[in-house]
Short mmCIF file of C-alpha atoms in Angstrom, two decimals:
data_model
loop_
_atom_site.label_atom_id
_atom_site.label_comp_id
_atom_site.label_asym_id
_atom_site.label_seq_id
_atom_site.Cartn_x
_atom_site.Cartn_y
_atom_site.Cartn_z
CA MET G 1 -35.72 20.88 -26.20
CA SER G 2 -35.80 17.30 -27.47
CA ALA G 3 -32.57 15.59 -28.46
CA ALA G 4 -31.67 15.58 -32.14
CA VAL G 5 -30.96 11.85 -31.99
CA ASP G 6 -31.94 9.08 -29.61
CA LEU G 7 -28.66 7.19 -29.69
CA LEU G 8 -25.11 8.04 -30.74
CA THR G 9 -22.36 5.49 -30.98
CA PHE G 10 -18.92 5.45 -32.58
CA GLY G 11 -16.10 3.03 -33.25
CA GLU G 12 -14.71 0.90 -36.04
CA SER G 13 -16.95 -0.88 -38.51
CA MET G 14 -15.25 -3.44 -40.72
CA VAL G 15 -16.02 -5.69 -43.62
CA SER G 16 -16.56 -9.22 -42.36
CA LEU G 17 -15.85 -12.09 -44.73
CA ARG G 18 -17.66 -15.17 -43.44
CA SER G 19 -16.81 -18.77 -44.22
CA ALA G 20 -19.16 -21.69 -43.60
CA GLY G 21 -16.21 -24.00 -42.97
CA PRO G 22 -12.44 -24.00 -42.31
CA LEU G 23 -10.74 -21.08 -44.02
CA SER G 24 -7.68 -23.21 -44.74
CA THR G 25 -9.68 -25.35 -47.17
CA GLY G 26 -10.95 -22.40 -49.18
CA GLY G 27 -14.51 -22.00 -50.35
CA SER G 28 -16.97 -19.16 -50.70
CA LEU G 29 -16.95 -16.09 -48.48
CA ALA G 30 -19.96 -13.90 -47.77
CA MET G 31 -19.42 -10.17 -47.24
CA HIS G 32 -21.05 -8.41 -44.27
CA VAL G 33 -20.65 -5.31 -42.10
CA ALA G 34 -19.23 -6.04 -38.65
CA GLY G 35 -18.56 -3.95 -35.57
CA ALA G 36 -20.05 -3.99 -32.08
CA GLU G 37 -21.13 -0.35 -32.22
CA SER G 38 -22.75 -0.57 -35.66
CA ASN G 39 -24.46 -3.82 -34.62
CA VAL G 40 -26.11 -1.96 -31.75
CA ALA G 41 -26.91 0.96 -34.04
CA VAL G 42 -28.76 -1.30 -36.48
CA GLY G 43 -30.68 -3.04 -33.71
CA VAL G 44 -31.83 0.23 -32.13
CA ALA G 45 -32.69 1.79 -35.51
CA ARG G 46 -34.81 -1.19 -36.54
CA LEU G 47 -36.87 -0.68 -33.40
CA GLY G 48 -37.82 2.80 -34.59
CA HIS G 49 -35.33 5.08 -32.85
CA THR G 50 -33.13 7.75 -34.40
CA VAL G 51 -29.49 6.68 -34.43
CA THR G 52 -26.16 8.16 -35.51
CA TRP G 53 -22.93 6.22 -35.98
CA ALA G 54 -19.63 8.11 -36.14
CA GLY G 55 -16.31 6.77 -37.34
CA ALA G 56 -13.90 6.55 -40.25
CA VAL G 57 -13.56 4.27 -43.26
CA GLY G 58 -11.09 4.03 -46.10
CA SER G 59 -11.64 5.50 -49.54
CA ASP G 60 -12.25 2.04 -50.95
CA PRO G 61 -15.15 -0.24 -51.95
CA HIS G 62 -15.21 -1.73 -48.46
CA GLY G 63 -15.84 1.67 -46.91
CA GLU G 64 -18.53 2.42 -49.49
CA PHE G 65 -20.19 -0.90 -48.66
CA ILE G 66 -20.26 -0.12 -44.93
CA LEU G 67 -21.77 3.34 -45.41
CA ARG G 68 -24.33 2.07 -47.89
CA GLN G 69 -25.43 -0.70 -45.51
CA LEU G 70 -25.71 1.56 -42.46
CA ARG G 71 -27.55 4.30 -44.34
CA SER G 72 -29.96 1.75 -45.79
CA GLU G 73 -30.92 0.95 -42.18
CA GLY G 74 -31.85 4.59 -41.59
CA ILE G 75 -28.73 5.29 -39.54
CA GLY G 76 -27.19 8.75 -39.74
CA THR G 77 -23.45 8.67 -40.39
CA GLN G 78 -20.82 11.16 -39.24
CA CYS G 79 -18.01 9.48 -41.13
CA ARG G 80 -14.57 10.61 -42.24
CA VAL G 81 -13.35 8.95 -45.45
CA ASP G 82 -9.58 8.49 -45.17
CA PRO G 83 -7.79 8.59 -48.54
CA TYR G 84 -4.59 7.05 -47.14
CA ARG G 85 -5.77 4.13 -45.00
CA SER G 86 -7.79 1.04 -45.78
CA THR G 87 -11.05 -0.08 -44.21
CA GLY G 88 -10.53 -2.85 -41.66
CA VAL G 89 -11.31 -6.44 -42.58
CA MET G 90 -12.05 -9.51 -40.50
CA PHE G 91 -12.55 -13.14 -41.42
CA LEU G 92 -15.04 -15.28 -39.50
CA GLU G 93 -14.59 -19.01 -39.66
CA GLN G 94 -17.40 -21.37 -38.60
CA ARG G 95 -14.97 -24.04 -37.41
CA THR G 96 -17.61 -26.25 -35.79
CA ALA G 97 -21.30 -25.84 -35.02
CA ASP G 98 -20.34 -24.40 -31.64
CA VAL G 99 -17.01 -22.65 -32.34
CA THR G 100 -16.50 -19.55 -34.48
CA ARG G 101 -13.05 -17.99 -34.85
CA ALA G 102 -12.31 -14.37 -35.81
CA PHE G 103 -9.15 -13.22 -37.60
CA TYR G 104 -8.63 -9.45 -37.66
CA TYR G 105 -6.81 -7.34 -40.27
CA ARG G 106 -7.42 -3.94 -38.73
CA ALA G 107 -4.04 -2.69 -37.51
CA GLY G 108 -3.50 0.79 -38.94
CA SER G 109 -6.94 0.84 -40.57
CA ALA G 110 -8.93 3.99 -41.17
CA GLY G 111 -11.39 2.99 -38.47
CA SER G 112 -8.65 2.61 -35.88
CA THR G 113 -7.85 6.33 -36.21
CA VAL G 114 -11.30 7.54 -35.08
CA SER G 115 -10.59 10.80 -33.27
CA ARG G 116 -12.07 13.45 -31.05
CA ASP G 117 -12.83 15.56 -34.12
CA ASP G 118 -14.75 12.66 -35.66
CA VAL G 119 -17.19 12.52 -32.75
CA ASP G 120 -17.24 16.18 -31.72
CA SER G 121 -19.98 17.37 -34.07
CA ALA G 122 -22.09 14.28 -33.39
CA LEU G 123 -21.91 14.99 -29.65
CA ALA G 124 -22.85 18.61 -30.28
CA ALA G 125 -26.25 17.40 -31.52
CA GLY G 126 -27.09 16.37 -27.95
CA PRO G 127 -27.96 12.65 -28.11
CA ARG G 128 -30.20 11.13 -25.44
CA VAL G 129 -27.86 8.14 -25.07
CA LEU G 130 -24.18 7.73 -25.91
CA HIS G 131 -23.21 4.08 -26.36
CA LEU G 132 -19.53 3.20 -25.97
CA THR G 133 -17.65 -0.09 -26.03
CA GLY G 134 -14.29 -1.15 -24.65
CA ILE G 135 -13.20 -2.11 -28.16
CA THR G 136 -12.68 1.45 -29.38
CA PRO G 137 -9.97 2.54 -26.90
CA ALA G 138 -8.01 -0.62 -27.69
CA LEU G 139 -7.61 0.33 -31.35
CA SER G 140 -5.06 3.15 -31.06
CA PRO G 141 -3.94 6.01 -28.79
CA GLU G 142 -6.02 8.40 -30.92
CA ALA G 143 -9.13 6.24 -30.55
CA ARG G 144 -8.56 6.01 -26.80
CA LYS G 145 -8.45 9.79 -26.51
CA ALA G 146 -11.69 10.07 -28.50
CA PHE G 147 -13.32 7.48 -26.20
CA GLU G 148 -12.23 9.30 -23.04
CA TYR G 149 -13.24 12.70 -24.39
CA ALA G 150 -16.68 11.46 -25.45
CA ALA G 151 -17.38 9.92 -22.04
CA GLU G 152 -16.26 12.98 -20.12
CA ARG G 153 -18.10 15.44 -22.34
CA ALA G 154 -21.33 13.43 -22.39
CA ALA G 155 -21.24 13.07 -18.60
CA ALA G 156 -20.77 16.82 -18.21
CA ASP G 157 -23.71 17.42 -20.57
CA GLY G 158 -26.01 15.06 -18.66
CA VAL G 159 -26.23 12.49 -21.47
CA VAL G 160 -27.04 8.91 -20.50
CA ILE G 161 -23.86 6.88 -21.08
CA SER G 162 -23.98 3.18 -21.88
CA LEU G 163 -20.64 1.37 -21.66
CA ASP G 164 -20.29 -2.22 -22.85
CA VAL G 165 -16.93 -3.62 -21.68
CA ASN G 166 -16.68 -5.94 -24.71
CA TYR G 167 -13.14 -7.10 -23.89
CA ARG G 168 -11.13 -8.35 -26.88
CA SER G 169 -8.01 -10.28 -25.93
CA ARG G 170 -6.62 -10.00 -29.47
CA LEU G 171 -6.49 -6.21 -29.09
CA TRP G 172 -5.06 -5.69 -25.58
CA THR G 173 -4.33 -7.37 -22.27
CA ARG G 174 -6.68 -7.41 -19.30
CA ASP G 175 -4.33 -5.11 -17.38
CA GLU G 176 -4.27 -2.62 -20.26
CA ALA G 177 -8.06 -2.72 -20.49
CA ARG G 178 -8.44 -2.29 -16.72
CA ALA G 179 -6.22 0.81 -16.69
CA VAL G 180 -8.33 2.55 -19.35
CA LEU G 181 -11.86 1.31 -18.67
CA GLY G 182 -11.81 1.51 -14.88
CA PRO G 183 -11.64 5.33 -14.70
CA ILE G 184 -14.27 5.73 -17.44
CA ALA G 185 -16.76 3.35 -15.80
CA ARG G 186 -17.67 5.94 -13.17
CA HIS G 187 -19.30 8.02 -15.93
CA ALA G 188 -21.58 5.19 -17.03
CA SER G 189 -25.28 5.36 -16.34
CA ILE G 190 -25.45 1.78 -17.64
CA LEU G 191 -22.49 -0.59 -17.43
CA ILE G 192 -22.84 -3.75 -19.52
CA ALA G 193 -20.49 -6.71 -19.17
CA SER G 194 -20.28 -10.47 -19.15
CA ASP G 195 -19.62 -11.94 -15.71
CA ASP G 196 -15.92 -12.44 -16.50
CA GLU G 197 -15.48 -8.77 -17.50
CA LEU G 198 -16.74 -7.06 -14.34
CA ASP G 199 -13.33 -7.09 -12.67
CA LEU G 200 -11.96 -4.96 -15.53
CA VAL G 201 -14.03 -1.99 -14.38
CA ALA G 202 -14.63 -2.70 -10.67
CA SER G 203 -11.08 -2.79 -9.36
CA ALA G 204 -12.16 -1.67 -5.88
CA ALA G 205 -13.89 -4.99 -5.34
CA LEU G 206 -11.07 -7.25 -6.50
CA SER G 207 -9.55 -7.94 -3.11
CA GLY G 208 -11.11 -11.02 -1.59
CA SER G 209 -13.55 -11.67 -4.44
CA ASP G 210 -11.51 -14.62 -5.74
CA SER G 211 -12.50 -16.65 -2.69
CA LEU G 212 -16.23 -16.12 -3.32
CA GLY G 213 -18.58 -18.21 -5.45
CA ASN G 214 -19.43 -16.92 -8.91
CA ASP G 215 -22.74 -15.39 -7.86
CA ASP G 216 -21.32 -13.75 -4.73
CA ALA G 217 -18.33 -12.43 -6.69
CA GLU G 218 -20.63 -10.93 -9.32
CA THR G 219 -22.67 -9.23 -6.62
CA ALA G 220 -19.57 -7.85 -4.88
CA LEU G 221 -18.22 -6.45 -8.13
CA ALA G 222 -21.60 -4.98 -9.08
CA VAL G 223 -21.97 -3.33 -5.67
CA SER G 224 -18.52 -1.80 -6.10
CA LEU G 225 -19.59 -0.30 -9.43
CA LEU G 226 -22.82 1.06 -7.98
CA GLU G 227 -20.79 2.68 -5.21
CA GLN G 228 -18.59 4.27 -7.89
CA GLY G 229 -21.69 5.98 -9.29
CA VAL G 230 -22.79 3.56 -12.00
CA GLY G 231 -26.59 3.58 -12.24
CA GLU G 232 -27.19 0.02 -13.50
CA VAL G 233 -24.85 -2.94 -13.85
CA VAL G 234 -26.13 -5.26 -16.58
CA VAL G 235 -24.57 -8.74 -16.70
CA LYS G 236 -24.89 -10.80 -19.89
CA ARG G 237 -24.67 -14.60 -19.45
CA GLY G 238 -25.56 -15.88 -22.90
CA ALA G 239 -27.80 -18.95 -22.74
CA ALA G 240 -28.06 -18.47 -18.96
CA GLY G 241 -29.92 -15.19 -19.41
CA ALA G 242 -29.03 -11.79 -17.96
CA GLY G 243 -29.26 -9.82 -14.75
CA VAL G 244 -29.25 -6.21 -13.63
CA HIS G 245 -27.93 -4.84 -10.34
CA THR G 246 -29.30 -1.50 -9.18
CA ALA G 247 -29.41 0.44 -5.92
CA SER G 248 -33.00 -0.77 -5.46
CA GLY G 249 -32.27 -4.46 -6.00
CA ARG G 250 -31.33 -7.19 -8.42
CA PHE G 251 -33.38 -8.29 -11.42
CA GLU G 252 -33.01 -11.49 -13.49
CA ALA G 253 -34.37 -12.70 -16.82
CA PRO G 254 -33.86 -16.07 -18.53
CA ALA G 255 -32.79 -16.41 -22.13
CA ILE G 256 -35.57 -17.24 -24.60
CA SER G 257 -35.32 -20.80 -25.85
CA VAL G 258 -34.65 -20.88 -29.61
CA THR G 259 -32.67 -22.99 -32.05
CA SER G 260 -29.18 -21.50 -32.12
CA ILE G 261 -27.69 -20.92 -35.56
CA ASP G 262 -25.12 -18.15 -35.10
CA THR G 263 -24.11 -16.64 -31.75
CA VAL G 264 -21.97 -13.82 -33.17
CA GLY G 265 -23.57 -10.47 -32.39
CA ALA G 266 -25.96 -11.83 -29.74
CA GLY G 267 -24.54 -9.62 -27.00
CA ASP G 268 -24.85 -6.52 -29.17
CA ALA G 269 -28.44 -7.46 -30.00
CA PHE G 270 -29.24 -7.79 -26.29
CA THR G 271 -27.72 -4.37 -25.69
CA ALA G 272 -29.75 -2.86 -28.53
CA GLY G 273 -32.95 -4.24 -27.02
CA TYR G 274 -32.07 -3.01 -23.55
CA LEU G 275 -31.28 0.51 -24.76
CA SER G 276 -34.38 0.63 -26.98
CA ALA G 277 -36.58 -0.20 -23.99
CA LEU G 278 -34.74 2.43 -21.94
CA LEU G 279 -35.49 5.02 -24.62
CA ASP G 280 -39.14 3.95 -24.50
CA GLY G 281 -39.28 4.52 -20.74
CA GLU G 282 -39.58 0.82 -19.80
CA ASP G 283 -38.57 -0.30 -16.32
CA VAL G 284 -35.62 -2.63 -15.70
CA ALA G 285 -37.73 -5.77 -16.13
CA GLY G 286 -39.05 -4.48 -19.45
CA ARG G 287 -35.53 -3.66 -20.63
CA LEU G 288 -34.29 -7.12 -19.75
CA GLN G 289 -37.19 -8.73 -21.57
CA ARG G 290 -36.61 -6.77 -24.77
CA GLY G 291 -32.89 -7.48 -24.54
CA ALA G 292 -33.61 -11.22 -24.24
CA VAL G 293 -35.93 -11.12 -27.27
CA MET G 294 -33.33 -9.32 -29.38
CA GLY G 295 -30.63 -11.77 -28.31
CA ALA G 296 -32.87 -14.67 -29.27
CA PHE G 297 -33.42 -13.20 -32.74
CA ALA G 298 -29.66 -12.80 -33.13
CA VAL G 299 -28.71 -16.39 -32.25
CA SER G 300 -31.55 -17.94 -34.24
CA THR G 301 -30.67 -16.14 -37.49
CA ALA G 302 -27.44 -15.91 -39.49
CA GLY G 303 -25.22 -12.83 -39.36
CA ASP G 304 -24.25 -10.26 -36.74
CA TRP G 305 -27.38 -8.14 -37.27
CA GLU G 306 -29.13 -9.16 -40.46
CA GLY G 307 -31.85 -11.13 -38.68
CA LEU G 308 -32.69 -8.50 -36.07
CA PRO G 309 -36.39 -7.61 -35.89
CA SER G 310 -38.44 -4.53 -36.51
CA ARG G 311 -40.63 -3.34 -33.66
CA ALA G 312 -43.63 -5.10 -35.18
CA GLU G 313 -41.72 -8.40 -35.16
CA LEU G 314 -40.70 -8.33 -31.50
CA ALA G 315 -43.72 -10.41 -30.52
CA MET G 316 -42.79 -13.26 -32.87
CA LEU G 317 -40.52 -15.01 -30.37
CA GLY G 318 -41.93 -16.43 -27.19
CA THR G 319 -45.51 -16.35 -28.49
CA THR G 320 -45.39 -18.94 -31.28
CA ALA G 321 -44.56 -22.63 -31.27
CA SER G 322 -41.29 -23.96 -32.65
CA GLY G 323 -41.48 -24.55 -36.39
CA THR G 324 -44.51 -22.30 -36.80
CA THR G 325 -45.32 -20.92 -40.24
CA GLN G 326 -47.24 -17.65 -40.08
CA ARG G 327 -49.83 -17.42 -42.86
#
């Protein structure tokens, strides 16, 4: 029997109010939907896959805006509307061309209370891939329980689990993250992290790794994760490209050279491309390539996800000259 949905993800989606300059000087704010999980959901849906996002929003215009945006992208929503809590809000400040700062107003939000019940029916549909991030368990004890339950149930059901560490220092400490994410990592078919996040899930390899060079330390941590049962360890390095460690070897792919406009959401775009290629049956090299293309679209367009391509547009980058006008 085929799965009812290709990809399921859940977590908190917020309203993002973006400023083109310092917030302290005022000015116009543009309203967007933000959230690592919904960013990935949009990216995967635009590439033609069936996607469900589960979560909670407030009974307010912000929550209506989020649901309208996600549904307009063809994403199925399993969403609880909370009449007593507000939808989370974040402000993004473009402080310089290279520095963007985020200010969160999400404590006690509707999205932070995402629970086991919120994801239970979505899991019952039998998704092919469950995508989790390390942001969700940092939101609240209730969200952490939902995260742990989803990982354990999906693993028992044979669902492919993708876990993006996505550490957020404004939400919890590294020690707190390590205590929660380390035990869950063993369920992951695909573990995604930046090179400075691997130690949060590969505690067995910590001893002695500090004395190694960056590349050797990454390899040691990745090997530890593979020994724990992780199928693939995907390392995101931004402009330096990405790599994948597997039992059969290591694979590398450079980033695609583009003019960078907005780096927010680039990691989620890469993940969306990688998972889309996985769903299509591509090998590791093919997954890395599609991830790199999606990341390039993200950084060369404004917004977390607004500039992400359709499947027909994937070939636009890397095959045309800079400044090209297609007629």
